[in-house]
Short mmCIF file of C-alpha atoms in Angstrom, two decimals:
data_model
loop_
_atom_site.label_atom_id
_atom_site.label_comp_id
_atom_site.label_asym_id
_atom_site.label_seq_id
_atom_site.Cartn_x
_atom_site.Cartn_y
_atom_site.Cartn_z
CA MET A 1 9.46 46.91 -11.27
CA ARG A 2 5.95 47.14 -12.92
CA ALA A 3 5.40 48.09 -16.24
CA PHE A 4 3.73 51.74 -14.83
CA LYS A 5 4.93 52.10 -11.83
CA GLY A 6 5.70 56.30 -10.98
CA LEU A 7 2.90 56.66 -13.64
CA ARG A 8 0.19 59.12 -12.45
CA VAL A 9 -3.25 59.05 -14.84
CA ILE A 10 -6.03 60.84 -14.22
CA ASP A 11 -9.19 59.14 -14.82
CA PHE A 12 -12.51 61.02 -16.01
CA THR A 13 -14.37 57.84 -16.89
CA ARG A 14 -17.45 56.30 -16.26
CA ALA A 15 -19.39 53.31 -16.94
CA LEU A 16 -16.94 50.48 -18.49
CA SER A 17 -15.56 51.40 -21.17
CA GLY A 18 -13.42 54.18 -19.68
CA PRO A 19 -12.84 52.27 -16.22
CA MET A 20 -11.80 49.33 -17.74
CA ALA A 21 -8.71 51.37 -19.82
CA ALA A 22 -8.02 52.75 -16.41
CA GLN A 23 -7.52 49.45 -14.59
CA MET A 24 -5.43 47.76 -17.13
CA LEU A 25 -2.61 50.97 -15.71
CA ALA A 26 -3.59 50.06 -12.46
CA LEU A 27 -2.78 46.27 -12.40
CA LEU A 28 0.89 47.25 -13.93
CA ASP A 29 1.01 49.84 -11.28
CA ALA A 30 0.18 53.34 -12.69
CA ASP A 31 -1.25 55.14 -9.59
CA VAL A 32 -4.54 56.08 -11.02
CA ILE A 33 -7.03 58.53 -9.58
CA LYS A 34 -10.42 57.98 -10.28
CA VAL A 35 -12.52 61.28 -10.49
CA GLU A 36 -16.40 60.79 -10.19
CA PRO A 37 -19.17 63.02 -9.19
CA PRO A 38 -20.05 63.76 -5.01
CA GLY A 39 -22.69 61.58 -3.90
CA GLU A 40 -23.78 59.13 -6.39
CA GLY A 41 -20.64 58.77 -8.02
CA ASP A 42 -19.87 56.93 -11.08
CA GLN A 43 -23.19 55.57 -12.82
CA LEU A 44 -22.26 52.41 -13.08
CA ARG A 45 -21.66 51.94 -9.17
CA GLY A 46 -25.50 51.48 -9.14
CA VAL A 47 -26.32 48.98 -12.22
CA LEU A 48 -26.18 44.92 -12.68
CA SER A 49 -26.56 44.62 -9.29
CA SER A 50 -29.17 43.79 -6.30
CA PRO A 51 -30.73 46.39 -5.09
CA GLU A 52 -28.99 46.63 -1.50
CA MET A 53 -25.52 46.85 -3.53
CA ALA A 54 -27.07 49.58 -5.81
CA ALA A 55 -27.75 51.28 -2.88
CA GLN A 56 -24.67 51.54 -1.21
CA ARG A 57 -23.25 52.18 -4.97
CA LEU A 58 -21.13 49.24 -4.89
CA SER A 59 -22.29 47.12 -8.11
CA PRO A 60 -20.23 44.33 -8.67
CA ALA A 61 -19.91 45.79 -11.99
CA PHE A 62 -18.07 48.54 -10.86
CA LEU A 63 -16.01 47.00 -8.48
CA THR A 64 -14.06 44.88 -11.28
CA GLY A 65 -13.69 47.92 -13.10
CA ASN A 66 -12.03 50.29 -10.77
CA LEU A 67 -9.40 48.10 -9.29
CA ARG A 68 -6.06 49.95 -7.70
CA LYS A 69 -7.73 53.11 -7.99
CA ARG A 70 -8.26 55.99 -6.14
CA SER A 71 -11.39 57.45 -5.56
CA LEU A 72 -11.81 61.88 -6.08
CA ALA A 73 -15.12 63.00 -5.59
CA LEU A 74 -15.29 66.77 -7.27
CA ASP A 75 -17.69 68.88 -8.32
CA LEU A 76 -16.19 69.87 -11.94
CA LYS A 77 -18.43 72.52 -12.02
CA SER A 78 -17.50 73.67 -9.48
CA GLU A 79 -14.72 76.88 -9.01
CA ILE A 80 -13.16 74.30 -6.38
CA GLY A 81 -13.76 71.06 -8.42
CA ARG A 82 -11.99 72.72 -11.64
CA GLU A 83 -8.91 74.21 -10.07
CA ALA A 84 -8.13 70.41 -8.30
CA ALA A 85 -9.26 68.77 -11.74
CA GLY A 86 -6.56 71.65 -13.17
CA ARG A 87 -3.88 70.69 -10.86
CA LEU A 88 -4.19 66.98 -11.13
CA VAL A 89 -3.94 67.29 -14.57
CA SER A 90 -1.09 69.44 -15.34
CA GLY A 91 1.21 67.09 -12.94
CA ALA A 92 -0.37 63.88 -15.00
CA ASP A 93 1.10 61.38 -17.38
CA VAL A 94 -2.42 60.27 -19.17
CA VAL A 95 -5.38 61.87 -18.89
CA ILE A 96 -9.17 59.39 -19.73
CA GLU A 97 -12.32 60.76 -20.04
CA ASN A 98 -15.04 59.57 -21.77
CA PHE A 99 -17.63 62.09 -22.11
CA VAL A 100 -19.70 62.70 -24.91
CA PRO A 101 -18.16 64.83 -27.44
CA GLY A 102 -17.67 68.57 -26.58
CA THR A 103 -18.01 68.07 -22.56
CA ALA A 104 -14.93 67.87 -21.75
CA LYS A 105 -14.12 71.06 -23.25
CA LYS A 106 -16.83 72.61 -21.35
CA LEU A 107 -15.49 71.17 -18.33
CA GLY A 108 -12.20 73.11 -19.04
CA ILE A 109 -10.39 69.72 -19.75
CA ASP A 110 -10.25 68.98 -22.54
CA TYR A 111 -6.57 68.11 -24.56
CA GLU A 112 -5.83 71.45 -25.75
CA THR A 113 -6.20 73.31 -22.28
CA VAL A 114 -4.64 69.97 -20.69
CA ARG A 115 -1.28 70.75 -23.48
CA SER A 116 -1.02 74.18 -22.33
CA ALA A 117 -0.29 73.15 -18.83
CA ASN A 118 1.40 69.90 -19.76
CA PRO A 119 2.68 69.65 -23.30
CA ASP A 120 4.27 65.86 -23.56
CA VAL A 121 0.54 64.39 -21.86
CA ILE A 122 -0.97 61.52 -23.01
CA TYR A 123 -4.85 62.30 -23.20
CA CYS A 124 -7.22 59.27 -24.34
CA SER A 125 -10.62 60.65 -25.47
CA ILE A 126 -13.07 57.64 -25.80
CA SER A 127 -16.51 57.93 -27.09
CA GLY A 128 -19.29 56.04 -29.60
CA TYR A 129 -17.87 57.07 -32.78
CA GLY A 130 -14.89 59.41 -32.24
CA GLN A 131 -14.07 63.36 -31.97
CA THR A 132 -14.96 64.12 -35.22
CA GLY A 133 -17.10 63.19 -38.30
CA PRO A 134 -21.36 63.41 -38.68
CA ARG A 135 -21.87 60.96 -35.75
CA ALA A 136 -19.46 62.13 -33.27
CA PRO A 137 -21.81 63.63 -30.97
CA GLU A 138 -24.22 60.70 -30.40
CA LYS A 139 -24.11 59.18 -27.10
CA ALA A 140 -23.60 55.27 -26.56
CA TYR A 141 -23.50 52.00 -25.20
CA ASP A 142 -22.41 48.59 -25.36
CA SER A 143 -25.87 47.45 -26.48
CA ALA A 144 -26.15 50.36 -28.76
CA ILE A 145 -22.95 49.95 -30.51
CA GLN A 146 -24.06 46.00 -31.03
CA ALA A 147 -27.10 47.42 -33.11
CA ASP A 148 -25.39 49.65 -34.87
CA SER A 149 -22.28 48.17 -35.63
CA GLY A 150 -23.97 44.97 -37.78
CA MET A 151 -23.07 42.84 -34.58
CA MET A 152 -26.12 41.42 -34.00
CA SER A 153 -26.58 41.06 -37.87
CA LEU A 154 -24.29 38.14 -36.99
CA THR A 155 -26.01 36.49 -33.71
CA GLY A 156 -28.92 34.72 -33.46
CA PHE A 157 -30.85 32.31 -35.30
CA PRO A 158 -32.64 32.48 -38.53
CA GLU A 159 -35.71 31.54 -36.91
CA THR A 160 -35.93 34.38 -34.52
CA GLY A 161 -33.71 36.71 -35.88
CA PRO A 162 -30.98 39.11 -34.64
CA THR A 163 -29.64 38.88 -31.11
CA ARG A 164 -27.50 41.11 -28.40
CA ILE A 165 -24.52 39.26 -26.74
CA GLY A 166 -25.49 38.70 -23.34
CA PHE A 167 -22.80 40.71 -21.99
CA MET A 168 -20.72 43.84 -22.44
CA LEU A 169 -18.05 42.70 -25.31
CA VAL A 170 -18.02 46.08 -27.10
CA ASP A 171 -17.33 48.30 -23.67
CA VAL A 172 -14.53 46.10 -22.41
CA THR A 173 -12.58 45.67 -25.86
CA THR A 174 -12.67 49.16 -26.07
CA GLY A 175 -11.24 49.13 -22.71
CA VAL A 176 -8.65 47.10 -23.76
CA SER A 177 -8.26 49.14 -26.95
CA ALA A 178 -7.41 52.27 -25.24
CA ALA A 179 -5.05 50.99 -22.93
CA TYR A 180 -3.16 49.62 -26.08
CA ALA A 181 -3.47 52.67 -27.69
CA ILE A 182 -1.67 54.59 -24.22
CA ALA A 183 1.00 51.89 -24.01
CA ALA A 184 2.38 52.37 -27.62
CA ALA A 185 2.08 56.73 -26.98
CA LEU A 186 3.54 56.17 -23.17
CA TYR A 187 6.75 54.38 -25.16
CA ARG A 188 6.54 56.73 -28.02
CA ARG A 189 6.92 59.49 -26.03
CA ALA A 190 9.76 57.87 -24.34
CA MET A 191 11.65 57.73 -27.62
CA THR A 192 10.79 61.38 -28.75
CA GLY A 193 9.59 63.38 -25.64
CA LYS A 194 6.38 64.45 -27.04
CA GLY A 195 3.18 63.71 -26.02
CA GLN A 196 -0.07 62.67 -27.76
CA PHE A 197 -3.89 63.14 -28.30
CA LEU A 198 -5.57 59.64 -28.71
CA ASP A 199 -9.28 58.97 -29.86
CA VAL A 200 -11.12 55.62 -29.30
CA ALA A 201 -14.04 54.98 -30.29
CA MET A 202 -16.52 52.06 -29.55
CA TYR A 203 -18.17 52.03 -33.04
CA ASP A 204 -14.69 51.64 -34.64
CA THR A 205 -13.86 48.62 -32.33
CA ALA A 206 -17.02 46.80 -32.77
CA LEU A 207 -16.37 46.85 -36.38
CA GLN A 208 -12.78 45.31 -35.62
CA LEU A 209 -14.34 43.10 -33.49
CA MET A 210 -16.27 41.38 -36.63
CA CYS A 211 -12.36 41.59 -39.19
CA CYS A 212 -13.06 38.78 -40.67
CA GLN A 213 -16.24 38.98 -41.63
CA GLY A 214 -16.13 42.90 -42.38
CA ALA A 215 -12.95 41.47 -44.73
CA ASP A 216 -15.48 39.12 -46.13
CA TYR A 217 -17.81 42.06 -46.74
CA LEU A 218 -15.15 44.27 -48.23
CA VAL A 219 -13.48 41.68 -50.52
CA ARG A 220 -15.98 40.04 -52.45
CA GLY A 221 -19.47 41.72 -50.92
CA HIS A 222 -20.94 38.57 -48.71
CA LEU A 223 -22.86 39.25 -46.06
CA PRO A 224 -23.25 36.27 -43.69
CA PRO A 225 -26.41 34.29 -42.80
CA LEU A 226 -27.69 34.28 -38.92
CA MET A 227 -26.53 30.62 -38.33
CA GLY A 228 -27.58 29.93 -34.62
CA ASN A 229 -25.29 27.61 -32.81
CA GLU A 230 -23.65 26.13 -36.18
CA SER A 231 -20.34 26.28 -37.51
CA PRO A 232 -19.06 28.81 -40.38
CA MET A 233 -16.99 25.50 -41.43
CA THR A 234 -20.20 23.46 -43.03
CA GLN A 235 -19.31 20.81 -41.74
CA PRO A 236 -21.72 17.63 -39.72
CA THR A 237 -18.79 17.44 -37.65
CA ALA A 238 -18.52 21.09 -36.37
CA GLY A 239 -21.40 22.77 -33.97
CA THR A 240 -23.39 22.23 -31.42
CA PHE A 241 -24.95 18.81 -30.31
CA GLU A 242 -27.07 17.97 -27.46
CA THR A 243 -25.72 14.88 -25.34
CA SER A 244 -27.46 12.59 -23.01
CA ASP A 245 -27.15 15.40 -20.60
CA GLY A 246 -26.20 18.34 -21.70
CA MET A 247 -24.35 20.30 -24.85
CA ILE A 248 -20.78 19.81 -26.30
CA LEU A 249 -19.52 22.26 -29.51
CA LEU A 250 -17.23 20.60 -32.05
CA ALA A 251 -15.05 22.67 -33.23
CA THR A 252 -12.92 21.12 -36.30
CA LEU A 253 -11.88 22.96 -38.79
CA THR A 254 -8.76 19.96 -40.82
CA SER A 255 -10.27 17.77 -42.46
CA ASP A 256 -7.88 15.28 -40.16
CA GLN A 257 -10.02 16.43 -37.25
CA GLN A 258 -13.53 15.89 -38.96
CA GLU A 259 -12.00 12.30 -39.65
CA GLY A 260 -10.82 11.72 -35.73
CA ALA A 261 -14.57 12.75 -35.15
CA LEU A 262 -16.52 10.45 -37.14
CA LYS A 263 -13.92 7.13 -35.96
CA ALA A 264 -14.19 8.81 -31.79
CA LEU A 265 -17.93 8.45 -32.76
CA GLY A 266 -17.67 5.27 -34.28
CA LEU A 267 -19.01 6.72 -37.44
CA ALA A 268 -15.58 5.58 -39.56
CA GLU A 269 -18.09 3.43 -41.67
CA LEU A 270 -18.99 7.06 -43.36
CA LEU A 271 -15.56 7.52 -44.45
CA GLU A 272 -15.96 5.21 -47.42
CA ASP A 273 -19.72 6.43 -48.02
CA PRO A 274 -18.99 8.78 -51.32
CA ARG A 275 -21.40 11.41 -49.46
CA PHE A 276 -18.65 12.12 -46.87
CA SER A 277 -15.66 10.78 -48.02
CA SER A 278 -13.78 14.36 -48.42
CA GLU A 279 -14.34 17.89 -47.14
CA LEU A 280 -15.90 18.95 -50.14
CA ALA A 281 -18.55 15.79 -50.29
CA ARG A 282 -19.49 16.56 -46.01
CA HIS A 283 -20.28 20.15 -47.46
CA LYS A 284 -22.08 19.30 -49.63
CA HIS A 285 -24.36 16.44 -47.82
CA LEU A 286 -24.28 18.93 -44.71
CA GLU A 287 -27.60 17.95 -43.18
CA GLU A 288 -27.53 14.43 -44.01
CA GLY A 289 -23.99 14.01 -41.69
CA ARG A 290 -25.59 15.94 -39.04
CA GLU A 291 -28.68 13.74 -38.79
CA LEU A 292 -26.14 10.52 -38.56
CA ILE A 293 -24.13 12.73 -35.77
CA ARG A 294 -26.87 13.67 -33.45
CA PRO A 295 -28.40 10.02 -32.19
CA VAL A 296 -24.96 8.80 -31.21
CA LEU A 297 -24.31 12.17 -29.79
CA GLN A 298 -27.64 12.07 -27.48
CA SER A 299 -26.27 8.30 -26.58
CA ARG A 300 -24.15 9.24 -23.89
CA SER A 301 -23.49 12.09 -21.38
CA THR A 302 -21.23 15.48 -22.27
CA GLU A 303 -18.28 14.11 -19.36
CA GLU A 304 -18.09 10.54 -21.51
CA TRP A 305 -17.92 12.32 -25.30
CA LEU A 306 -15.38 15.07 -24.23
CA LYS A 307 -13.23 12.28 -22.78
CA ILE A 308 -13.45 9.44 -26.16
CA LEU A 309 -12.98 12.65 -27.85
CA LYS A 310 -10.16 14.40 -27.04
CA ALA A 311 -8.53 11.48 -26.91
CA HIS A 312 -9.18 10.79 -30.55
CA GLY A 313 -7.61 14.45 -30.96
CA VAL A 314 -10.40 16.31 -31.64
CA PRO A 315 -11.38 20.11 -30.99
CA VAL A 316 -14.36 20.21 -28.28
CA GLN A 317 -15.84 21.64 -25.27
CA ALA A 318 -18.59 21.08 -23.12
CA VAL A 319 -21.09 24.52 -23.36
CA ARG A 320 -20.80 25.40 -19.70
CA ASP A 321 -22.69 28.54 -17.70
CA LEU A 322 -20.26 31.13 -16.41
CA GLY A 323 -20.47 29.91 -12.61
CA GLN A 324 -18.34 26.43 -14.23
CA ALA A 325 -16.45 28.31 -16.16
CA LEU A 326 -15.57 30.83 -12.90
CA SER A 327 -14.89 27.18 -11.09
CA ASP A 328 -12.39 25.78 -13.35
CA PRO A 329 -9.33 24.66 -11.38
CA GLN A 330 -7.44 26.63 -14.56
CA LEU A 331 -8.26 29.47 -13.02
CA ASP A 332 -5.85 28.95 -9.75
CA HIS A 333 -2.63 28.48 -12.24
CA ARG A 334 -3.24 31.86 -13.99
CA GLY A 335 -3.80 34.31 -11.80
CA LEU A 336 -7.19 36.09 -13.36
CA LEU A 337 -8.89 36.30 -10.28
CA VAL A 338 -8.14 38.87 -7.85
CA GLU A 339 -8.25 39.15 -4.32
CA ALA A 340 -9.75 42.15 -3.79
CA GLY A 341 -11.06 42.67 0.22
CA LYS A 342 -13.88 43.41 2.36
CA LEU A 343 -17.63 45.32 1.42
CA ASP A 344 -17.45 46.37 5.13
CA ASP A 345 -16.11 44.88 8.38
CA THR A 346 -18.83 41.75 8.21
CA SER A 347 -18.28 40.19 5.40
CA ASP A 348 -15.70 38.03 3.65
CA PRO A 349 -13.50 39.23 1.01
CA VAL A 350 -14.65 39.00 -2.01
CA THR A 351 -13.03 38.10 -5.26
CA LEU A 352 -13.08 39.99 -8.70
CA LEU A 353 -11.65 39.77 -12.39
CA GLY A 354 -8.57 41.16 -13.22
CA ALA A 355 -5.75 41.43 -15.75
CA PRO A 356 -6.03 37.95 -18.70
CA PHE A 357 -2.10 37.81 -18.80
CA VAL A 358 0.43 36.09 -16.92
CA ALA A 359 4.28 37.59 -17.29
CA ASN A 360 7.27 35.47 -15.56
CA GLU A 361 8.01 38.75 -13.83
CA ASP A 362 6.48 41.77 -12.24
CA GLY A 363 2.69 40.96 -14.02
CA PRO A 364 -0.69 42.49 -13.00
CA TYR A 365 -1.39 42.60 -9.01
CA GLN A 366 -3.50 39.30 -7.78
CA LYS A 367 -4.30 41.82 -4.78
CA ALA A 368 -5.74 44.81 -5.84
CA GLU A 369 -8.67 46.99 -3.73
CA PRO A 370 -11.71 49.21 -5.69
CA PRO A 371 -12.57 52.39 -4.07
CA PHE A 372 -14.99 51.31 -1.98
CA GLN A 373 -16.67 54.56 -1.16
CA VAL A 374 -17.39 57.81 -3.40
CA GLY A 375 -14.58 60.12 -3.06
CA GLN A 376 -12.78 57.65 -0.56
CA HIS A 377 -9.57 58.74 -1.27
CA SER A 378 -10.44 62.51 -1.67
CA ARG A 379 -8.38 64.45 1.09
CA GLU A 380 -5.54 62.43 0.98
CA VAL A 381 -4.98 63.53 -2.82
CA LEU A 382 -6.29 66.84 -2.07
CA GLU A 383 -3.32 67.28 0.21
CA GLU A 384 -1.01 65.89 -2.42
CA LEU A 385 -2.06 68.61 -4.77
CA GLY A 386 -1.20 70.78 -1.78
CA PHE A 387 -4.54 72.41 -0.90
CA SER A 388 -4.86 73.76 2.38
CA ALA A 389 -6.65 72.31 5.36
CA SER A 390 -9.70 75.31 4.48
CA GLU A 391 -10.00 74.59 0.75
CA ILE A 392 -9.84 70.55 1.38
CA THR A 393 -12.80 71.63 3.73
CA LYS A 394 -14.44 73.80 1.30
CA CYS A 395 -14.49 70.45 -1.79
CA LEU A 396 -15.28 68.12 -0.23
CA GLU A 397 -17.88 70.35 1.43
CA THR A 398 -19.06 70.31 -2.04
CA ALA A 399 -20.42 66.52 -1.84
CA PRO A 400 -23.75 65.56 -0.69
#
């Protein structure tokens, strides 16, 4: 039996952080009902996509953040929509929302209101800066949090300045943080019988992601400089280098690995040179060492160097593109790629990314469809809530 079988989760979230949290629960068999605005649905349905898929409200980003959910289209500002939302949350184990703080209260689905009808509910609010404090009302998106948290100040080249990370790192990790908090709250409820309110902030998550650099600043006041693709190890054998047909990254952390890299490169004689005979000496003569290493690495292909360096126990990998990474045969053994059904009757089945862990028993689903249409499951969910045929018709009429 998967961990969350029998749990009902009401997902009022949109964009990516909240949907990702709910999906982590859905892939372990929670019944997740995703509440979407009628018509357009979740805003993520129309972004990061082709114009054709956006017009169909089928963005790949939406699909991969909403696996195994049922979509219920509700106008939360209408009387019948509010009644349906009230019935949903009163029978829920978990409620997740990521509105701007204060919005859930206006819609009548805030924690205090929900708790009055459902005392042992686990209620998770996800926002940019949390539910309290002077910045709580501010809206937030991944890129804005990257800038505001100092994350961009750690990424980029000295010559060109800070740069944004090219994917939604803060959104996804905030979702994972929320799923972890919810799992912990469910365990606590099993032990105590008590529900809990959870306040998860993107800003907090971004800072926690930089825990090593953050600790360095908090302890000794050090602000790391922009280093581009160089390694913070400040060793000649650590960093990114060109080969004859691409790039590799050497991650030599220990002195043994650094010495092994020099031997693999045919530069063992440097270990007799006082400038490179110790880790401290190599640190002091960093650029001199790299000037000697660069032409050697440029003399062979990436594949050749990977074989040579790995044979010497040196941590090294090619700098690959996303397509190469997603085609790696290692994924056949990991279960990360999920069979997710067809977009329509004429298309081939799509493959999406699922949960990033493997369990020996009852692990995450490897076949799981997202709700392809807004409100795809509205009628069946409303029937489960006990609405009459006429009430269901009235509720569905709120959709364009």
